[in-house]
Amino acid sequence: MFGDFKLHPNSGVNPPYSPAYPVEWWCTLRTLEVMTRVDQNKIGTLLADTPFELVNDRVAFRFMASPGHTLSVHAGRMFDLMITVAVRYEDIFTQTHIYMYCSDPMGIAAGRELFGYTKKDCHYSFEELKDGRVNSHVTRRGIPLADVAFTPDSTLPVVRLVDAEEQPAGEIHVRRLPHPERLETAYADVVYRRTPLKYSQPVPGRASLKLHASEFDPISALEPEILSAQFMTSSVYAGGFELEDRRLLKRLIP
């Protein structure tokens, strides 16, 4: 079922801890990135409970399909919508996801439990047409969240998360465990990871992005201004102890 994919001891389908998921995986990646500008005060409010320093007012909406994902063999691919900002923490220049949606239960569990991602469940469509156009729709529990339509246009600029050759690498989050008796955090730490990723040269284009109002997923409240859109692919995207940089940086609570 997994071909030559090998699970580590104490991992796999029934490890001696919960939830049950493998800590290693691989796939290819196809990403439509819509780069936007958002009121920095709104982003700052979302990061108020973290020790991270916000770098600028840009927010990347990344619609990411991952064909062949080994955590989602039954579905053929996994999908994530990452809503991402650049941050600094101590000597690390990286990114954090202020909102994140995932189509697969194992991807949600691994991301949230291991790394503190803001992952929630979603349903999606991700359609690539022969002329390079991409359409994607994201819903959560029957409620529309985001619609995007991309048309390639080589005359348009590519705007990245920061205006520099060095882009933020990896991902960082505060991982929290809720208290079982009361509404507070029982445990929290800062976790960093950097997975292998080799993106192709971005193909620029124009995009329309519609965010739908939802009380439970208020991404439309960001009111993003589109700066650019680009489509990228990577044949290298994988995780596991032998492949990525995983670090528990600091315990915050207790």
Coordinates of N, CA and C in Angstrom, one line a residue, residues 69-242:
H69 N 0.1 11.9 -1.3 CA 0.5 12.1 0.1 C 0.3 10.8 0.9
T70 N 1.4 10.3 1.5 CA 1.4 9.0 2.2 C 0.5 9.0 3.5
L71 N 0.1 10.1 4.0 CA -0.9 10.1 5.1 C -2.3 10.0 4.6
S72 N -2.5 10.2 3.3 CA -3.9 10.2 2.7 C -4.0 9.3 1.5
V73 N -3.5 8.1 1.6 CA -3.4 7.2 0.5 C -4.8 6.9 -0.1
H74 N -5.8 6.8 0.8 CA -7.2 6.5 0.3 C -7.8 7.5 -0.6
A75 N -7.4 8.8 -0.3 CA -7.9 9.9 -1.1 C -7.1 10.3 -2.3
G76 N -5.9 9.8 -2.4 CA -5.0 10.1 -3.5 C -4.2 11.4 -3.3
R77 N -4.7 12.3 -2.5 CA -4.0 13.5 -2.2 C -4.6 14.2 -1.0
M78 N -3.8 15.1 -0.4 CA -4.3 15.9 0.7 C -4.3 17.4 0.2
F79 N -5.1 18.2 1.0 CA -5.2 19.6 0.7 C -5.1 20.4 1.9
D80 N -4.3 21.5 1.8 CA -4.2 22.5 2.9 C -4.5 23.9 2.4
L81 N -5.2 24.7 3.2 CA -5.2 26.1 3.0 C -4.4 26.7 4.1
M82 N -3.3 27.2 3.8 CA -2.4 27.9 4.9 C -2.5 29.4 4.7
I83 N -2.9 30.1 5.8 CA -2.9 31.5 5.8 C -1.8 32.0 6.7
T84 N -0.7 32.5 6.1 CA 0.6 32.5 6.7 C 1.2 33.9 6.8
V85 N 2.0 34.2 7.8 CA 2.7 35.4 8.0 C 4.1 35.1 8.4
A86 N 5.0 36.1 8.1 CA 6.4 36.0 8.4 C 6.7 36.5 9.8
V87 N 7.5 35.7 10.6 CA 7.8 36.1 12.0 C 9.2 35.8 12.3
R88 N 9.7 36.5 13.3 CA 11.0 36.2 13.9 C 10.8 35.7 15.3
Y89 N 11.6 34.7 15.7 CA 11.6 34.3 17.1 C 13.1 34.0 17.5
E90 N 13.6 34.8 18.4 CA 15.0 34.7 18.8 C 15.9 34.8 17.5
D91 N 16.6 33.8 17.1 CA 17.5 33.9 15.9 C 16.9 33.2 14.7
I92 N 15.6 32.9 14.7 CA 14.9 32.2 13.6 C 14.0 33.1 12.8
F93 N 14.2 33.1 11.5 CA 13.4 33.8 10.6 C 12.5 32.8 9.9
T94 N 11.2 32.8 10.2 CA 10.3 31.7 9.8 C 8.9 32.2 9.5
Q95 N 8.0 31.3 9.6 CA 6.6 31.6 9.3 C 5.7 31.0 10.3
T96 N 4.5 31.5 10.5 CA 3.5 30.9 11.3 C 2.1 31.0 10.6
H97 N 1.3 30.0 10.8 CA 0.0 30.0 10.1 C -1.1 30.5 11.1
I98 N -1.6 31.7 10.8 CA -2.7 32.2 11.7 C -4.0 31.5 11.5
Y99 N -4.2 31.0 10.3 CA -5.4 30.1 10.1 C -4.9 28.9 9.2
M100 N -5.4 27.7 9.4 CA -5.0 26.6 8.5 C -6.2 25.6 8.5
Y101 N -6.4 25.1 7.2 CA -7.5 24.1 7.0 C -6.9 22.9 6.3
C102 N -7.3 21.7 6.6 CA -6.8 20.5 6.0 C -7.9 19.5 5.7
S103 N -7.7 18.8 4.7 CA -8.8 17.9 4.2 C -8.7 16.5 4.8
D104 N -7.6 16.2 5.6 CA -7.4 14.8 6.0 C -7.2 14.7 7.5
P105 N -7.9 13.7 8.2 CA -7.8 13.6 9.6 C -6.4 13.3 10.2
M106 N -5.6 12.5 9.4 CA -4.3 12.2 9.9 C -3.4 13.5 9.8
G107 N -3.6 14.3 8.7 CA -2.8 15.5 8.6 C -3.2 16.5 9.7
I108 N -4.5 16.6 10.0 CA -4.9 17.5 11.1 C -4.3 17.0 12.4
A109 N -4.4 15.8 12.7 CA -3.9 15.3 14.0 C -2.4 15.5 14.1
A110 N -1.6 15.1 13.1 CA -0.2 15.3 13.1 C 0.2 16.7 13.3
G111 N -0.4 17.6 12.5 CA -0.1 19.0 12.5 C -0.4 19.7 13.8
R112 N -1.6 19.4 14.4 CA -2.0 20.0 15.6 C -1.2 19.5 16.8
E113 N -1.2 18.1 16.9 CA -0.6 17.5 18.1 C 0.9 17.7 18.2
L114 N 1.6 17.5 17.0 CA 3.1 17.5 17.0 C 3.6 18.9 17.0
F115 N 3.0 19.8 16.2 CA 3.6 21.1 15.9 C 2.7 22.3 16.3
G116 N 1.5 22.1 16.8 CA 0.7 23.2 17.3 C 0.0 24.0 16.2
Y117 N -0.1 23.4 15.0 CA -0.7 24.1 13.9 C -2.2 24.4 14.2
T118 N -2.7 25.5 13.6 CA -4.0 25.9 13.8 C -5.0 25.1 12.9
K119 N -4.7 23.9 12.5 CA -5.5 23.1 11.6 C -6.9 22.8 12.0
K120 N -7.8 23.0 11.1 CA -9.2 22.6 11.2 C -9.6 21.8 10.0
D121 N -10.7 21.0 10.1 CA -11.1 20.2 8.9 C -11.7 21.0 7.9
C122 N -11.7 20.5 6.6 CA -12.3 21.2 5.5 C -12.6 20.2 4.4
H123 N -13.4 20.7 3.5 CA -13.6 20.0 2.2 C -13.1 21.0 1.1
Y124 N -12.8 20.5 0.0 CA -12.1 21.4 -1.0 C -12.3 20.9 -2.4
S125 N -12.1 21.8 -3.4 CA -11.9 21.4 -4.8 C -10.6 22.1 -5.2
F126 N -9.8 21.5 -6.1 CA -8.6 22.1 -6.6 C -8.4 21.6 -8.0
E127 N -8.8 22.5 -8.9 CA -8.8 22.1 -10.4 C -7.8 22.9 -11.1
E128 N -6.9 22.1 -11.8 CA -5.9 22.7 -12.7 C -6.3 22.5 -14.2
L129 N -6.4 23.5 -14.9 CA -6.8 23.4 -16.3 C -5.5 23.4 -17.2
K130 N -5.7 23.0 -18.4 CA -4.6 22.8 -19.4 C -3.9 24.1 -19.7
D131 N -4.7 25.2 -19.6 CA -4.1 26.5 -20.0 C -3.4 27.2 -18.8
G132 N -3.3 26.5 -17.7 CA -2.6 27.0 -16.5 C -3.5 27.7 -15.5
R133 N -4.8 27.8 -15.8 CA -5.7 28.4 -14.8 C -5.9 27.4 -13.6
V134 N -6.2 27.9 -12.5 CA -6.4 27.1 -11.3 C -7.6 27.7 -10.6
N135 N -8.5 26.8 -10.2 CA -9.7 27.2 -9.4 C -9.7 26.3 -8.1
S136 N -10.0 26.9 -7.0 CA -10.1 26.2 -5.8 C -11.2 26.7 -4.9
H137 N -11.9 25.8 -4.2 CA -12.9 26.2 -3.3 C -12.8 25.5 -2.0
V138 N -13.0 26.2 -0.9 CA -12.8 25.5 0.4 C -14.1 25.8 1.2
T139 N -14.6 24.7 1.8 CA -15.8 24.8 2.7 C -15.4 24.1 4.0
R140 N -16.1 24.4 5.1 CA -15.9 23.7 6.3 C -17.3 23.4 6.9
R141 N -17.6 22.1 7.0 CA -18.8 21.7 7.6 C -20.0 22.3 6.9
G142 N -19.9 22.4 5.6 CA -21.0 22.9 4.7 C -21.0 24.4 4.6
I143 N -20.1 25.1 5.2 CA -20.1 26.6 5.2 C -19.0 27.0 4.2
P144 N -19.2 27.8 3.2 CA -18.2 28.2 2.3 C -17.2 29.1 3.1
L145 N -15.9 28.9 2.8 CA -14.8 29.7 3.4 C -14.1 30.6 2.4
A146 N -13.6 30.0 1.3 CA -12.8 30.7 0.4 C -13.0 30.2 -1.0
D147 N -13.0 31.1 -2.0 CA -13.0 30.8 -3.4 C -11.9 31.5 -4.1
V148 N -11.1 30.9 -4.9 CA -10.0 31.5 -5.6 C -10.0 31.1 -7.1
A149 N -9.7 32.0 -8.0 CA -9.5 31.7 -9.4 C -8.3 32.4 -9.9
F150 N -7.4 31.6 -10.5 CA -6.1 32.1 -10.9 C -5.9 32.0 -12.4
T151 N -5.4 33.0 -13.1 CA -5.1 32.9 -14.5 C -3.7 33.4 -14.7
P152 N -2.8 32.5 -15.3 CA -1.4 32.9 -15.5 C -1.3 34.1 -16.4
D153 N -0.3 35.0 -16.1 CA 0.0 36.2 -16.9 C 1.4 36.6 -16.6
S154 N 2.3 36.3 -17.6 CA 3.7 36.5 -17.4 C 4.1 38.0 -17.3
T155 N 3.2 38.9 -17.6 CA 3.6 40.3 -17.5 C 3.4 40.9 -16.1
L156 N 2.8 40.1 -15.2 CA 2.6 40.5 -13.8 C 3.7 40.2 -12.9
P157 N 3.9 41.0 -11.8 CA 5.0 40.7 -10.9 C 4.7 39.6 -10.0
V158 N 5.8 39.1 -9.4 CA 5.7 38.1 -8.3 C 6.0 38.8 -7.0
V159 N 5.1 38.8 -6.0 CA 5.4 39.4 -4.7 C 5.4 38.3 -3.7
R160 N 6.5 38.2 -3.0 CA 6.7 37.2 -2.0 C 6.4 37.7 -0.6
L161 N 6.6 36.8 0.4 CA 6.2 37.2 1.8 C 7.0 38.3 2.3
V162 N 8.3 38.4 1.9 CA 9.1 39.6 2.3 C 9.9 40.0 1.0
D163 N 10.3 41.3 1.0 CA 11.0 41.8 -0.1 C 12.5 41.6 0.1
A164 N 12.9 40.4 -0.1 CA 14.3 40.0 0.1 C 14.6 38.7 -0.6
E165 N 15.8 38.5 -1.0 CA 16.2 37.2 -1.6 C 15.9 36.0 -0.6
E166 N 16.3 36.3 0.7 CA 16.0 35.2 1.7 C 14.6 35.3 2.2
Q167 N 13.9 34.2 1.9 CA 12.5 34.2 2.4 C 12.4 33.4 3.7
P168 N 11.4 33.7 4.5 CA 11.3 32.9 5.8 C 11.2 31.4 5.5
A169 N 11.9 30.6 6.3 CA 12.0 29.2 6.1 C 11.4 28.5 7.3
G170 N 10.8 27.3 7.0 CA 10.2 26.5 8.1 C 8.9 27.1 8.6
E171 N 8.5 26.5 9.8 CA 7.2 27.0 10.4 C 7.4 26.9 11.9
I172 N 6.7 27.8 12.6 CA 6.8 27.9 14.1 C 5.5 28.1 14.6
H173 N 5.2 27.5 15.8 CA 3.9 27.7 16.4 C 4.0 27.5 17.9
V174 N 3.1 28.0 18.6 CA 2.9 27.7 20.0 C 1.9 26.5 20.1
R175 N 2.4 25.4 20.7 CA 1.6 24.2 20.8 C 1.0 24.2 22.2
R176 N -0.3 24.1 22.3 CA -1.0 24.2 23.6 C -1.9 23.0 23.8
L177 N -1.9 22.6 25.1 CA -2.8 21.5 25.5 C -3.8 22.1 26.5
P178 N -5.1 22.0 26.2 CA -6.1 22.6 27.1 C -6.2 21.8 28.4
H179 N -6.6 22.5 29.5 CA -6.7 21.9 30.8 C -8.0 21.1 30.8
P180 N -8.0 19.9 31.4 CA -9.2 19.1 31.3 C -10.3 19.5 32.3
E181 N -10.0 20.4 33.3 CA -11.0 20.8 34.3 C -11.5 22.2 34.1
R182 N -10.8 23.1 33.4 CA -11.2 24.5 33.3 C -10.7 25.1 32.0
L183 N -11.2 26.3 31.7 CA -10.8 26.9 30.4 C -9.5 27.7 30.5
E184 N -8.4 26.9 30.4 CA -7.1 27.5 30.4 C -6.1 26.5 29.8
T185 N -4.9 27.0 29.6 CA -3.9 26.1 29.0 C -3.2 25.4 30.1
A186 N -3.1 24.1 30.0 CA -2.4 23.2 30.9 C -0.9 23.1 30.6
Y187 N -0.6 23.1 29.3 CA 0.8 23.0 28.8 C 1.0 23.8 27.5
A188 N 2.1 24.4 27.4 CA 2.4 25.1 26.1 C 3.9 25.1 25.9
D189 N 4.3 25.0 24.6 CA 5.7 25.2 24.2 C 5.8 25.8 22.8
V190 N 7.0 26.0 22.4 CA 7.2 26.6 21.1 C 7.9 25.5 20.2
V191 N 7.3 25.2 19.1 CA 7.9 24.1 18.2 C 8.2 24.7 16.9
Y192 N 9.3 24.3 16.3 CA 9.8 24.7 15.0 C 10.0 23.5 14.1
R193 N 9.7 23.6 12.9 CA 10.0 22.5 11.9 C 10.4 23.1 10.6
R194 N 11.2 22.4 9.8 CA 11.6 22.8 8.5 C 11.6 21.6 7.6
T195 N 10.7 21.5 6.7 CA 10.7 20.3 5.8 C 11.4 20.5 4.5
P196 N 11.9 19.5 3.8 CA 12.5 19.6 2.5 C 11.4 20.1 1.5
L197 N 11.8 21.2 0.8 CA 10.8 21.8 -0.2 C 11.6 22.5 -1.3
K198 N 11.4 22.2 -2.5 CA 12.1 22.8 -3.6 C 11.1 23.3 -4.6
Y199 N 10.7 24.5 -4.5 CA 9.7 25.1 -5.4 C 10.3 25.4 -6.7
S200 N 9.4 25.2 -7.8 CA 9.8 25.7 -9.1 C 9.7 27.2 -9.1
Q201 N 10.2 27.8 -10.2 CA 10.1 29.2 -10.4 C 8.6 29.6 -10.4
P202 N 8.2 30.6 -9.6 CA 6.7 30.9 -9.6 C 6.2 31.4 -10.9
V203 N 5.0 31.0 -11.3 CA 4.4 31.5 -12.5 C 3.4 32.5 -12.1
P204 N 3.6 33.8 -12.5 CA 2.8 34.9 -12.0 C 1.4 34.9 -12.7
G205 N 0.5 35.5 -12.1 CA -0.8 35.7 -12.7 C -1.7 36.6 -11.9
R206 N -3.0 36.6 -12.3 CA -3.9 37.4 -11.6 C -4.9 36.5 -10.9
A207 N -5.4 36.9 -9.8 CA -6.3 36.0 -9.0 C -7.5 36.8 -8.4
S208 N -8.6 36.2 -8.3 CA -9.7 36.8 -7.6 C -9.9 35.9 -6.3
L209 N -10.1 36.5 -5.2 CA -10.1 35.8 -3.9 C -11.4 36.3 -3.2
K210 N -12.3 35.4 -2.9 CA -13.5 35.7 -2.1 C -13.5 34.9 -0.8
L211 N -13.5 35.6 0.3 CA -13.6 35.0 1.6 C -15.0 35.2 2.1
H212 N -15.6 34.1 2.6 CA -17.0 34.2 3.1 C -17.0 34.4 4.6
A213 N -17.9 35.2 5.1 CA -18.1 35.4 6.5 C -18.5 34.2 7.2
S214 N -17.9 33.9 8.4 CA -18.2 32.7 9.2 C -17.9 33.1 10.6
E215 N -18.8 32.9 11.5 CA -18.6 33.2 12.9 C -17.5 32.3 13.5
F216 N -17.4 31.1 13.0 CA -16.4 30.1 13.5 C -15.1 30.1 12.8
D217 N -15.0 30.7 11.7 CA -13.8 30.8 10.9 C -13.7 32.2 10.3
P218 N -13.4 33.2 11.1 CA -13.5 34.6 10.6 C -12.4 35.1 9.7
I219 N -12.0 34.3 8.7 CA -10.9 34.7 7.9 C -11.3 36.0 7.0
S220 N -12.6 36.1 6.7 CA -13.0 37.3 5.9 C -12.7 38.6 6.6
A221 N -12.7 38.6 8.0 CA -12.4 39.8 8.8 C -11.0 40.3 8.5
L222 N -10.1 39.5 7.9 CA -8.8 40.1 7.6 C -8.9 41.1 6.5
E223 N -9.9 41.0 5.6 CA -10.1 42.0 4.5 C -8.8 42.2 3.8
P224 N -8.2 41.2 3.2 CA -6.9 41.3 2.5 C -7.0 42.0 1.2
E225 N -5.9 42.8 0.9 CA -5.8 43.4 -0.4 C -4.8 42.6 -1.2
I226 N -5.2 42.2 -2.4 CA -4.3 41.3 -3.2 C -3.2 42.1 -3.8
L227 N -1.9 41.6 -3.6 CA -0.7 42.2 -4.2 C -0.3 41.4 -5.4
S228 N -0.4 40.1 -5.4 CA 0.0 39.3 -6.5 C -0.5 37.9 -6.3
A229 N -0.3 37.0 -7.3 CA -0.7 35.6 -7.3 C 0.3 34.9 -8.1
Q230 N 0.7 33.6 -7.6 CA 1.6 32.8 -8.4 C 1.4 31.4 -8.1
F231 N 1.7 30.5 -9.1 CA 1.6 29.1 -9.0 C 2.9 28.4 -9.0
M232 N 3.1 27.5 -8.1 CA 4.4 26.8 -7.9 C 4.2 25.3 -7.7
T233 N 5.2 24.6 -8.0 CA 5.2 23.1 -7.7 C 6.5 22.7 -7.1
S234 N 6.4 21.5 -6.4 CA 7.6 20.9 -5.8 C 7.5 19.4 -5.9
S235 N 8.5 18.8 -6.4 CA 8.5 17.3 -6.5 C 9.1 16.8 -5.2
V236 N 9.6 17.7 -4.3 CA 10.2 17.3 -3.0 C 9.4 17.9 -1.9
Y237 N 8.7 17.1 -1.1 CA 8.0 17.6 0.0 C 7.8 16.4 0.9
A238 N 8.4 16.4 2.1 CA 8.4 15.2 2.9 C 8.7 15.6 4.4
G239 N 8.4 14.6 5.3 CA 8.6 14.9 6.7 C 9.1 13.6 7.4
G240 N 9.7 13.8 8.5 CA 10.1 12.6 9.3 C 11.5 13.0 9.9
F241 N 11.9 12.2 10.9 CA 13.1 12.6 11.7 C 14.4 12.6 10.8
E242 N 14.4 11.8 9.7 CA 15.6 11.7 8.8 C 15.6 12.8 7.8

